[in-house]
Every structure is written in structure tokens, then in C-alpha cells.
PDB file of C-alpha atoms in Angstrom:
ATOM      1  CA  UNK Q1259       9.253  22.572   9.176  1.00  0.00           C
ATOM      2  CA  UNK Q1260      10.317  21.128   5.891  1.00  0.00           C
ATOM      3  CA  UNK Q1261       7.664  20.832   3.201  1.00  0.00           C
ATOM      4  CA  UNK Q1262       7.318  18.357   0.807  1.00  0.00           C
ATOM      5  CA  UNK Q1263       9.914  17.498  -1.491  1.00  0.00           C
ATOM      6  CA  UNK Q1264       9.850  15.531  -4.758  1.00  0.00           C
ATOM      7  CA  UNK Q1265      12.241  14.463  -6.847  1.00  0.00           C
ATOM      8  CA  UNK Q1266      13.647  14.779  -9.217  1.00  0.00           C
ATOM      9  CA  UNK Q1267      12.290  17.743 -10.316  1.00  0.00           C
ATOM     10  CA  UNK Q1268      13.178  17.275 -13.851  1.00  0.00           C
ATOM     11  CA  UNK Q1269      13.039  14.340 -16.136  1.00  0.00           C
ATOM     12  CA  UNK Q1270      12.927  13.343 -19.499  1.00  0.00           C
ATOM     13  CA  UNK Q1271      12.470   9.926 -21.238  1.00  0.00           C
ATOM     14  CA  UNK Q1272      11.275   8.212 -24.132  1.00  0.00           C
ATOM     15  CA  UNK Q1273       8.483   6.065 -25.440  1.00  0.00           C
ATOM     16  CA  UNK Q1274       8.725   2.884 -24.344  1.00  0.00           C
ATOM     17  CA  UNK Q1275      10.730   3.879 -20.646  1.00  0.00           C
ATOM     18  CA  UNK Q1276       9.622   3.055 -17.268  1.00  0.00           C
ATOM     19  CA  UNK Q1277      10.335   5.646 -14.799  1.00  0.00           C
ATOM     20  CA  UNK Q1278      10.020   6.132 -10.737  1.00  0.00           C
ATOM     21  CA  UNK Q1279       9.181   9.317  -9.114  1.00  0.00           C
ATOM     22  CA  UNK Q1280      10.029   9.954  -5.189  1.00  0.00           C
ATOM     23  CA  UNK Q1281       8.127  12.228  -2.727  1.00  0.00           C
ATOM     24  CA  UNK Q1282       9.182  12.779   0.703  1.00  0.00           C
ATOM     25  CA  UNK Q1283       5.842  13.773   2.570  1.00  0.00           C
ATOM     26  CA  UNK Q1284       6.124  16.320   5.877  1.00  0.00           C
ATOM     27  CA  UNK Q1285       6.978  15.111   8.777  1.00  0.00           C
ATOM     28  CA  UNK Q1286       4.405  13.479  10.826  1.00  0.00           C
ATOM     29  CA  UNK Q1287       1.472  12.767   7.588  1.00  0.00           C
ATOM     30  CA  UNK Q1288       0.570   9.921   7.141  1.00  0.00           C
ATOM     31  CA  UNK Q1289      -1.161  10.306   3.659  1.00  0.00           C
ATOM     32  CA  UNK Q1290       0.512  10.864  -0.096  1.00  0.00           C
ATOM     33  CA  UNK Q1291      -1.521  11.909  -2.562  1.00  0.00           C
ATOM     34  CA  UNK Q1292      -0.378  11.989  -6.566  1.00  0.00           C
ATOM     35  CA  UNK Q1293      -1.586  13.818  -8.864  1.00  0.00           C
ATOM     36  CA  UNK Q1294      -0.942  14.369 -12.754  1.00  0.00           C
ATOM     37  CA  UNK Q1295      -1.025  17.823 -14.352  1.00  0.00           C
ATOM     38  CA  UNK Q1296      -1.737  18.428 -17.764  1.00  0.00           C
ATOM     39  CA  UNK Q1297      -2.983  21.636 -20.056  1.00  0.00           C
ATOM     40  CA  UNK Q1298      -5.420  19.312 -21.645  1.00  0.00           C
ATOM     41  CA  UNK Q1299      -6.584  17.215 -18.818  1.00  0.00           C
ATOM     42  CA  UNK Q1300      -5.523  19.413 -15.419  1.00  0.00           C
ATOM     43  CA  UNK Q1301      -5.322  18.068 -12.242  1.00  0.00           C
ATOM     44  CA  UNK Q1302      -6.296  14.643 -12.277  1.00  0.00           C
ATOM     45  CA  UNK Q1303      -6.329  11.987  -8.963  1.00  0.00           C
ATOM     46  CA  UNK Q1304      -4.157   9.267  -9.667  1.00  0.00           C
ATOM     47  CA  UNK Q1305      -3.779   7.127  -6.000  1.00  0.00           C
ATOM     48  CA  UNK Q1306      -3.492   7.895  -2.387  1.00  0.00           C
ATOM     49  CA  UNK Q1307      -1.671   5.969   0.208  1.00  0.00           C
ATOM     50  CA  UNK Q1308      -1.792   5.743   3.721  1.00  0.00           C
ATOM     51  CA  UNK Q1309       0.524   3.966   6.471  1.00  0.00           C
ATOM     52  CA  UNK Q1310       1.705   1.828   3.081  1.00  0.00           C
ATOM     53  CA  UNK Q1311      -1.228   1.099   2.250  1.00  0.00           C
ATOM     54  CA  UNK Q1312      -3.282   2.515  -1.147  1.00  0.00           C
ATOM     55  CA  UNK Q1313      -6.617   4.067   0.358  1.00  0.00           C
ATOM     56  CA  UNK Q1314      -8.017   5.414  -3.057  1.00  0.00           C
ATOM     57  CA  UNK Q1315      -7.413   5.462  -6.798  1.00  0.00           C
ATOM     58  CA  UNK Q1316      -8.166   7.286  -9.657  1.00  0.00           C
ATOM     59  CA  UNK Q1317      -8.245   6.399 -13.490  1.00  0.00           C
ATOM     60  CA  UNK Q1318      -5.724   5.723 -14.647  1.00  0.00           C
ATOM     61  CA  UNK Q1319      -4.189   2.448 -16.757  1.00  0.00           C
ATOM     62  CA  UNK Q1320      -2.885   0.149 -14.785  1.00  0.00           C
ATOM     63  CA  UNK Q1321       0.500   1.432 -15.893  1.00  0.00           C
ATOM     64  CA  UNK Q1322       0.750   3.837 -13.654  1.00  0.00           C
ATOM     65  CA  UNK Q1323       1.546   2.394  -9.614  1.00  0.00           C
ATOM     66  CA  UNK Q1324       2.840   3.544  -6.173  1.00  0.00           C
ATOM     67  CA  UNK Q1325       3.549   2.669  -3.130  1.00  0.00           C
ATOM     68  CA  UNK Q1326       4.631   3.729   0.204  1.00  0.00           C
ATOM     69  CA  UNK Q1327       7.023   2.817   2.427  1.00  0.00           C
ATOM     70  CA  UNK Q1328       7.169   2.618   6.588  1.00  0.00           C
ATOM     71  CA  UNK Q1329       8.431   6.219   6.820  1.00  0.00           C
ATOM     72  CA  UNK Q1330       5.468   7.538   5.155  1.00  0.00           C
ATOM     73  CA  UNK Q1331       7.609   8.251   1.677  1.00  0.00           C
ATOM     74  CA  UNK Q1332       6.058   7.404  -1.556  1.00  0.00           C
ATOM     75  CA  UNK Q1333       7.272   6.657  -5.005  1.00  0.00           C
ATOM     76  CA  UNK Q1334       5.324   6.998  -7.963  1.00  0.00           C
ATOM     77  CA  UNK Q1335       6.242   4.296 -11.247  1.00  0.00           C
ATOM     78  CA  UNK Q1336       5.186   4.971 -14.798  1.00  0.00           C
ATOM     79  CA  UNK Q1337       6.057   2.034 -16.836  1.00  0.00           C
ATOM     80  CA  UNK Q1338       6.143   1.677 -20.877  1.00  0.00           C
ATOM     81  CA  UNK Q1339       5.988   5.628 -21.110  1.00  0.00           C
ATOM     82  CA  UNK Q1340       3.839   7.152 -23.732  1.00  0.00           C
ATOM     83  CA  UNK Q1341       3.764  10.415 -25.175  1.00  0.00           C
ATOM     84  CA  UNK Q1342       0.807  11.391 -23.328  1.00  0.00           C
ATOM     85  CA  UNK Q1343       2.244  11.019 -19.997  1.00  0.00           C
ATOM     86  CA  UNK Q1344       4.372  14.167 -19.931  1.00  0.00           C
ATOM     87  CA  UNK Q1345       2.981  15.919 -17.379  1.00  0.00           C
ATOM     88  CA  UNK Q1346       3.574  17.336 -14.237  1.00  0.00           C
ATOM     89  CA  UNK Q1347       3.683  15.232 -11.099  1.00  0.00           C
ATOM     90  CA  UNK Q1348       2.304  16.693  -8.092  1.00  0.00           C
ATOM     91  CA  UNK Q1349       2.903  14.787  -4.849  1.00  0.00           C
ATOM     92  CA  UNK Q1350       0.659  15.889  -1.737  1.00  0.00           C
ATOM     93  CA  UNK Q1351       1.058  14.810   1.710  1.00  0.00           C
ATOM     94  CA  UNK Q1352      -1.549  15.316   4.660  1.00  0.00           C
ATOM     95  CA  UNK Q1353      -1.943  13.731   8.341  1.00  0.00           C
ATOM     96  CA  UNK Q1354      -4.871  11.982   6.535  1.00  0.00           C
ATOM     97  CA  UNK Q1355      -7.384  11.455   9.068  1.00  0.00           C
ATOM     98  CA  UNK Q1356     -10.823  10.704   8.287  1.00  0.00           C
ATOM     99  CA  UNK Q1357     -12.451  11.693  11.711  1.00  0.00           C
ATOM    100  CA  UNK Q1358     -10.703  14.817  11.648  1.00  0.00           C
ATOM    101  CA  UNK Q1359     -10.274  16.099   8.488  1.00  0.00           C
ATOM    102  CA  UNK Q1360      -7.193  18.114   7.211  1.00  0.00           C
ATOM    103  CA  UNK Q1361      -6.164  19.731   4.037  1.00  0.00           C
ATOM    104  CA  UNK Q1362      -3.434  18.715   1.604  1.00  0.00           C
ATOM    105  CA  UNK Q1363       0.185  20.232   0.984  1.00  0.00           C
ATOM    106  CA  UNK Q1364       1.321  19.968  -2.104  1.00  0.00           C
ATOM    107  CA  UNK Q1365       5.488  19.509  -3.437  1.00  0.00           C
ATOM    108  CA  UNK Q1366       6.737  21.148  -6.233  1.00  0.00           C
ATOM    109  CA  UNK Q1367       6.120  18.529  -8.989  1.00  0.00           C
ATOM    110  CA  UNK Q1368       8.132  16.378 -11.430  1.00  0.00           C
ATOM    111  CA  UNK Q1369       7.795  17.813 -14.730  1.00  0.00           C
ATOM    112  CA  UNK Q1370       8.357  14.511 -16.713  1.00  0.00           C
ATOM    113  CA  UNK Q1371       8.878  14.564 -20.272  1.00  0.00           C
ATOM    114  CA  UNK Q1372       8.336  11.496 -22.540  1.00  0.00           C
ATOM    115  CA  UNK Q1373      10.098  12.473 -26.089  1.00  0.00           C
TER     116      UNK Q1373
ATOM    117  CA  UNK X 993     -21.853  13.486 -10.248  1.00  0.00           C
ATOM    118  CA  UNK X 994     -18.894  15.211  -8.399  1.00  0.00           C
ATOM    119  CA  UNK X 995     -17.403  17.722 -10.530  1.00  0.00           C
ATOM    120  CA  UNK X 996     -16.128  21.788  -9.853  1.00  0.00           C
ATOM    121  CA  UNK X 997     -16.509  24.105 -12.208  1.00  0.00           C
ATOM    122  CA  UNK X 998     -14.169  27.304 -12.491  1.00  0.00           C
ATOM    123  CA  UNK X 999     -16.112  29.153 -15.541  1.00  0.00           C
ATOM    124  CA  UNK X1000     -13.720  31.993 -15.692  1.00  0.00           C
ATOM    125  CA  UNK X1001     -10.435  30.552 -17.848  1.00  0.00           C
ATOM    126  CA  UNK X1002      -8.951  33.490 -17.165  1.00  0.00           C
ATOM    127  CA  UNK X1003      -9.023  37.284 -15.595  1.00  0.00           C
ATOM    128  CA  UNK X1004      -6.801  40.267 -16.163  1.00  0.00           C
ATOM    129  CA  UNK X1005      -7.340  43.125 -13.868  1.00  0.00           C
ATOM    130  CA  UNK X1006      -5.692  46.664 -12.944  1.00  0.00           C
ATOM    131  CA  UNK X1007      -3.264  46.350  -9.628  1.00  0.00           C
ATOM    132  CA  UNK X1008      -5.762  47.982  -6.772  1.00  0.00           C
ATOM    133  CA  UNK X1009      -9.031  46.337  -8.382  1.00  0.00           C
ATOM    134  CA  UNK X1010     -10.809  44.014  -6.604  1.00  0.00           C
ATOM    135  CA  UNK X1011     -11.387  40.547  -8.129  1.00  0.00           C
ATOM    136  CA  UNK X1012     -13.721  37.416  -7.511  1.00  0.00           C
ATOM    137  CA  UNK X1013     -12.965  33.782  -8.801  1.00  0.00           C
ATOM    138  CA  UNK X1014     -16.098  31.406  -9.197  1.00  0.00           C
ATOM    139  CA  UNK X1015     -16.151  28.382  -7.834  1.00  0.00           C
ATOM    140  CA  UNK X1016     -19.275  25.706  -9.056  1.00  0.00           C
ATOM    141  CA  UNK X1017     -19.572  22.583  -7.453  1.00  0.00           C
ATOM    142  CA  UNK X1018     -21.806  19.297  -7.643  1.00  0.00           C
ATOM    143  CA  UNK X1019     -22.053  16.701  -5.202  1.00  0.00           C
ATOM    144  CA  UNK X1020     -24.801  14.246  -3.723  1.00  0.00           C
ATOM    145  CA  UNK X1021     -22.967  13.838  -0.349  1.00  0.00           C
ATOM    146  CA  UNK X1022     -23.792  15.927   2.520  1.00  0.00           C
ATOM    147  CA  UNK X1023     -20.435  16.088   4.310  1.00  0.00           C
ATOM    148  CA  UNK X1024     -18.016  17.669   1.810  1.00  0.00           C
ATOM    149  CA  UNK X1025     -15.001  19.751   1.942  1.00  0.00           C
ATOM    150  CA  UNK X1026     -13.923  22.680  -0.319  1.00  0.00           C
ATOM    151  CA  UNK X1027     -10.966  24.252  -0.969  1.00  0.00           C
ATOM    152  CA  UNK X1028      -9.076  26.803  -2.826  1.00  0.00           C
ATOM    153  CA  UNK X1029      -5.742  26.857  -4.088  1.00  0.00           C
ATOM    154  CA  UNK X1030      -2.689  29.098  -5.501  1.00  0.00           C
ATOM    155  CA  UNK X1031      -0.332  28.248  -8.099  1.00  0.00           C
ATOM    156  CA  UNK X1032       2.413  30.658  -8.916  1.00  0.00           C
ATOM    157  CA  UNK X1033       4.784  30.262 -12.007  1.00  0.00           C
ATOM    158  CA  UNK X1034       7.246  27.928 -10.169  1.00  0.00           C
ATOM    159  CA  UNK X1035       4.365  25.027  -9.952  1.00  0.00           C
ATOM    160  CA  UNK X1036       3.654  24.522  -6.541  1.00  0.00           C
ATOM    161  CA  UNK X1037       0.351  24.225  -5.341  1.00  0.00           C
ATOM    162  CA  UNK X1038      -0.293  26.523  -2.313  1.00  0.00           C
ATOM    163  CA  UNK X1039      -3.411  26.108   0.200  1.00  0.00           C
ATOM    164  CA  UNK X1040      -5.141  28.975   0.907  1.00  0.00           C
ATOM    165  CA  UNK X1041      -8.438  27.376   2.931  1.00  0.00           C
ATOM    166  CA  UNK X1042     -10.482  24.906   3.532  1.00  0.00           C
ATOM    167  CA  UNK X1043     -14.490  24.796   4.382  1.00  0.00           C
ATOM    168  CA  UNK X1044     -16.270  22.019   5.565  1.00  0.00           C
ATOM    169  CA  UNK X1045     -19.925  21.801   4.015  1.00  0.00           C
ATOM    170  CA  UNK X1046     -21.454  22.377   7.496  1.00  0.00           C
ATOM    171  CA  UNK X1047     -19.566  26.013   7.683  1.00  0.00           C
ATOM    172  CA  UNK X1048     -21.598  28.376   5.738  1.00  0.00           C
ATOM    173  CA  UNK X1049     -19.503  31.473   7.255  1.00  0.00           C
ATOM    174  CA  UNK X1050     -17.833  33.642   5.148  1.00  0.00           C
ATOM    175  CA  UNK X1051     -13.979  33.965   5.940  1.00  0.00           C
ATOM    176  CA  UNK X1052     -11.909  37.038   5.704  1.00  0.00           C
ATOM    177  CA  UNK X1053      -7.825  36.919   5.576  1.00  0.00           C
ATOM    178  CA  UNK X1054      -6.589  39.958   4.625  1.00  0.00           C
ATOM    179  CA  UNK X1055      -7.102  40.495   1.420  1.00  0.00           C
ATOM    180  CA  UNK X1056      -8.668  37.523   0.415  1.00  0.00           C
ATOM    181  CA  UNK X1057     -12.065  36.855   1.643  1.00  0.00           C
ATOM    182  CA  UNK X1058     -14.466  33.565   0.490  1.00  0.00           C
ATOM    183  CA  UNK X1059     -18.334  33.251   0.079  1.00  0.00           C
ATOM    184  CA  UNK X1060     -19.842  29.804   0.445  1.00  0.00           C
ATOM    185  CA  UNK X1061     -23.230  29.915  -0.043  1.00  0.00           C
ATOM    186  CA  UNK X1062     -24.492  25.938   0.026  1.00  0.00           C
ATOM    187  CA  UNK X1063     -27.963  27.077  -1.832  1.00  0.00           C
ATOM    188  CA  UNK X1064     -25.998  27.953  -5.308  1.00  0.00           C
ATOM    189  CA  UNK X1065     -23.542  25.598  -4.527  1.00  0.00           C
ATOM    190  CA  UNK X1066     -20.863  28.033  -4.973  1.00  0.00           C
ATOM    191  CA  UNK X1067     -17.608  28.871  -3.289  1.00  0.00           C
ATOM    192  CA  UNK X1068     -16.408  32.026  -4.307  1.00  0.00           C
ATOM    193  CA  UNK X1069     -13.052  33.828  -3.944  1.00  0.00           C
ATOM    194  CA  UNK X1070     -12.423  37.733  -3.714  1.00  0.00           C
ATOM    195  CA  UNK X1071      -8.769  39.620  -3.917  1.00  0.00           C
ATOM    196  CA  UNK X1072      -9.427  42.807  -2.576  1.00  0.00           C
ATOM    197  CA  UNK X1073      -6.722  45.697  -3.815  1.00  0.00           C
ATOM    198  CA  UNK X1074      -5.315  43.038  -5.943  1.00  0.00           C
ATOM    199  CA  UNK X1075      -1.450  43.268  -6.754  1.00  0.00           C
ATOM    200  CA  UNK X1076       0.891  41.750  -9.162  1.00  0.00           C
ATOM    201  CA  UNK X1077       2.147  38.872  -6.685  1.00  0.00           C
ATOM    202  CA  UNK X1078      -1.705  37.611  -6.655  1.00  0.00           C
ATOM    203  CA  UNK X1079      -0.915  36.861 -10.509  1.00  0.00           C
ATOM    204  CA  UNK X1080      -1.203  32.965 -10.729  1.00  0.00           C
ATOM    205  CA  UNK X1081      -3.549  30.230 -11.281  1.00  0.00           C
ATOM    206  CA  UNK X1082      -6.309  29.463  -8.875  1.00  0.00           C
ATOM    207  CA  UNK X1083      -7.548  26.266  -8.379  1.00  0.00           C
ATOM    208  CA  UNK X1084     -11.143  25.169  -6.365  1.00  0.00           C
ATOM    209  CA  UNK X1085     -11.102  22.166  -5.124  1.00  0.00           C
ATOM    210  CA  UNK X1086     -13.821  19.048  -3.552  1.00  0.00           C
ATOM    211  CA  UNK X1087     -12.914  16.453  -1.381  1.00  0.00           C
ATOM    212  CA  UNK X1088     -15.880  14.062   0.701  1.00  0.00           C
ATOM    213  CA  UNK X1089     -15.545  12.888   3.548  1.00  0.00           C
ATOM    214  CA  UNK X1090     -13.776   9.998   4.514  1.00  0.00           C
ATOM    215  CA  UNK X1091     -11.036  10.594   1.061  1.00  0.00           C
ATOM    216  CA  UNK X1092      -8.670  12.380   0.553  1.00  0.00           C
ATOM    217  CA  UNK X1093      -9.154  12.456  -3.404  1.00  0.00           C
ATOM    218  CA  UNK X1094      -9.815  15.947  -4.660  1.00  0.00           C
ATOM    219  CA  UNK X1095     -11.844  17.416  -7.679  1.00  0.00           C
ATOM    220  CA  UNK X1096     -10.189  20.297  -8.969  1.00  0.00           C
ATOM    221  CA  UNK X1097     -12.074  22.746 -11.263  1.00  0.00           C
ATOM    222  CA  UNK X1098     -10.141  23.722 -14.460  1.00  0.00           C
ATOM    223  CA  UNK X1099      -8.369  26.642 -12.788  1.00  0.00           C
ATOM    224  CA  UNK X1100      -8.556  30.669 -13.073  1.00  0.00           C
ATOM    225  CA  UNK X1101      -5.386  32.187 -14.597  1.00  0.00           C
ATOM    226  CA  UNK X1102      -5.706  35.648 -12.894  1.00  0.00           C
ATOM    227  CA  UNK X1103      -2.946  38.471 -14.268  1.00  0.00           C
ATOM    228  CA  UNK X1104      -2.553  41.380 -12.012  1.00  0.00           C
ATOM    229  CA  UNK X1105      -1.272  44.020 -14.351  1.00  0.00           C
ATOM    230  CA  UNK X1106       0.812  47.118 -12.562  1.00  0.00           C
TER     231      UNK X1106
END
């Protein structure tokens, strides 16, 4: 079973860029998590979203967006970039049930670089 | 407040020692999940286990083996015979119920040295 896959893995951009990040979740969950890595801050919540719809946010400016799409795939969109945003992007997909919870799988991240 | 704390920045240890990773948590809900888990050098978060706050059991898989223990609020994490491919970052984690939004602690850096 394929895991989850994000890309592209690598990117770098400068002040002032937008830029859109894609996750592919595994087949069958429902639920994409992001998540923004950072030696200062660590792993920070920044939205969830299930059956294309966002279920829970974190806080971040408004800046930062998602959304998801019918086939459970999510893309992540960082507009005017700052300095502060590179980071790694963590994607995370689960079946996302509430009744019966179930853990998260995480992708290998988008190491985004804002120069 | 929700928060995890993961005291221990980081750990270096002999290959064949035993290890344990602290895991603080805080919460005011009484349905909560935990979690712990592994980050090697290439980035990618791996799950190791989850516990549900109504599961006080202690879990054993292989070498690894966790203590919850609901009265310190702790969740702690043991490597037993440690080796050098258990070098990475560890990460606890707290989700409640009903989101899928996790806490994660600051992370252990454990180094395994041969």
C-alpha cells in the first residue's frame, strides 16, 4: 500500500512568492493533516481537512490556506512568502473518524525555502 | 492548557544500553489520545503507537516498550538494547477526541553510539 506522498519535495522561493504544496493522502483516508516544522518553533498544527471540507485549524496568518479535493488530495498555499516560512511541510493523512479513532501517517515533507 | 512536554533535548547512549524518553502531558479533557513518534534523518515522521486515555496498560513491542501512568500524566518510552538505527528524533504527541490536531512535545534527539 502506497504511503503518503508530497510534493515536491524540494523548493525554494523568495520573499514576496506565493507557493502551493501537494499531498496525496493513502488510499482510502479521508483526513489531511499539515503541519509546519521548524528548529525554533517544531511541529506546529496548521489545518485539517476532511471529505473537502476544513475540520480544524491552527494559528497561523491567514496567509497560509488549503484545501481538498473529491479524491481526498490536499494542497497546501503559502502566499506573499516571508523569510520565516522556510520550514518543513509535513502532510499527514488518516481515515479520520471521530467514533473510532485512528492515528496519523505522516509523508515525507516539503522542505521549502524562502531566500 | 494542552501542551506535551519532552524535557530531555537530547540523549546519547552506548549501543546495548537501555534508554527511556519522557513524555509530560497536560490536558483538561478526559478522552485523550497519545502517541509517540520516530523521525530518522530523511524527515519522515514514523508512528510507533497510539494509547487512548482509558488504556492504562503498558505495551511491549520488541524492543520498545511504553509506560502510561494517567496519575503523573506521563507517557514514557523505553529502547531496550538500543542500537544505532534507533538514532533519531522522538516525538510525543496529544490528540482529543473528536480532532485530529496533535500537540507535539519539542522532541528527544536520541544518538545511539556503536
Amino acid at each position: 500500500k502506497a504511503g503518503v506522498t508530497q510534493t515536491p519535495r524540494y523548493l525554494i522561493k523568495t520573499r514576496g512568492q506565493q507557493v502551493t504544496l501537494s499531498c496525496s493522502p493513502i488510499s482510502g483516508h479521508r483526513s489531511v493533516s499539515w503541519y509546519q516544522q521548524t528548529p525554533g518553533q517544531g511541529l506546529q498544527f496548521l489545518f485539517e481537512y476532511f471529505s473537502e471540507t476544513q475540520r480544524n485549524k491552527g494559528n497561523f496568518p491567514g496567509r497560509f490556506s488549503g484545501r481538498q479535493f473529491s479524491n481526498s488530495r490536499s494542497e497546501m498555499n503559502v502566499s506573499t512568502l516571508e523569510l520565516g516560512d522556510s520550514a518543513l511541510y509535513l502532510c499527514a493523512s488518516s481515515f479520520g473518524t471521530i467514533l473510532k479513532y485512528n492515528e496519523q501517517f505522516f509523508g515525507p515533507g516539503t522542505r521549502l525555502t524562502v531566500l | 492548557a494542552q501542551k506535551v512536554t519532552q524535557a530531555q533535548t537530547e540523549i546519547s547512549v552506548v549501543e546495548k544500553e537501555d534508554v527511556t524518553l519522557d513524555c509530560v502531558y497536560e490536558t483538561r479533557d478526559t478522552t485523550y489520545y497519545l502517541f509517540w513518534y520516530k523521525q530518522p534523518p530523511s524527515g519522515e515522521l514514523v508512528f510507533l503507537i497510539r494509547r487512548n486515555s482509558f488504556d492504562e496498560q503498558n505495551e511491549i513491542s520488541g524492543r520498545y516498550s511504553w509506560n502510561f501512568q494517567k496519575s503523573t500524566s506521563s507517557f514514557n518510552f523505553t529502547i531496550t538494547a538500543s542500537q544505532v538505527v534507533d538514532s533519531a528524533v522522538y516525538f510525543c504527541a496529544l490528540a482529543h477526541s473528536g480532532t485530529y490536531k496533535y500537540i507535539f512535545g519539542t522532541g528527544t534527539r536520541l544518538k545511539v553510539l556503536a
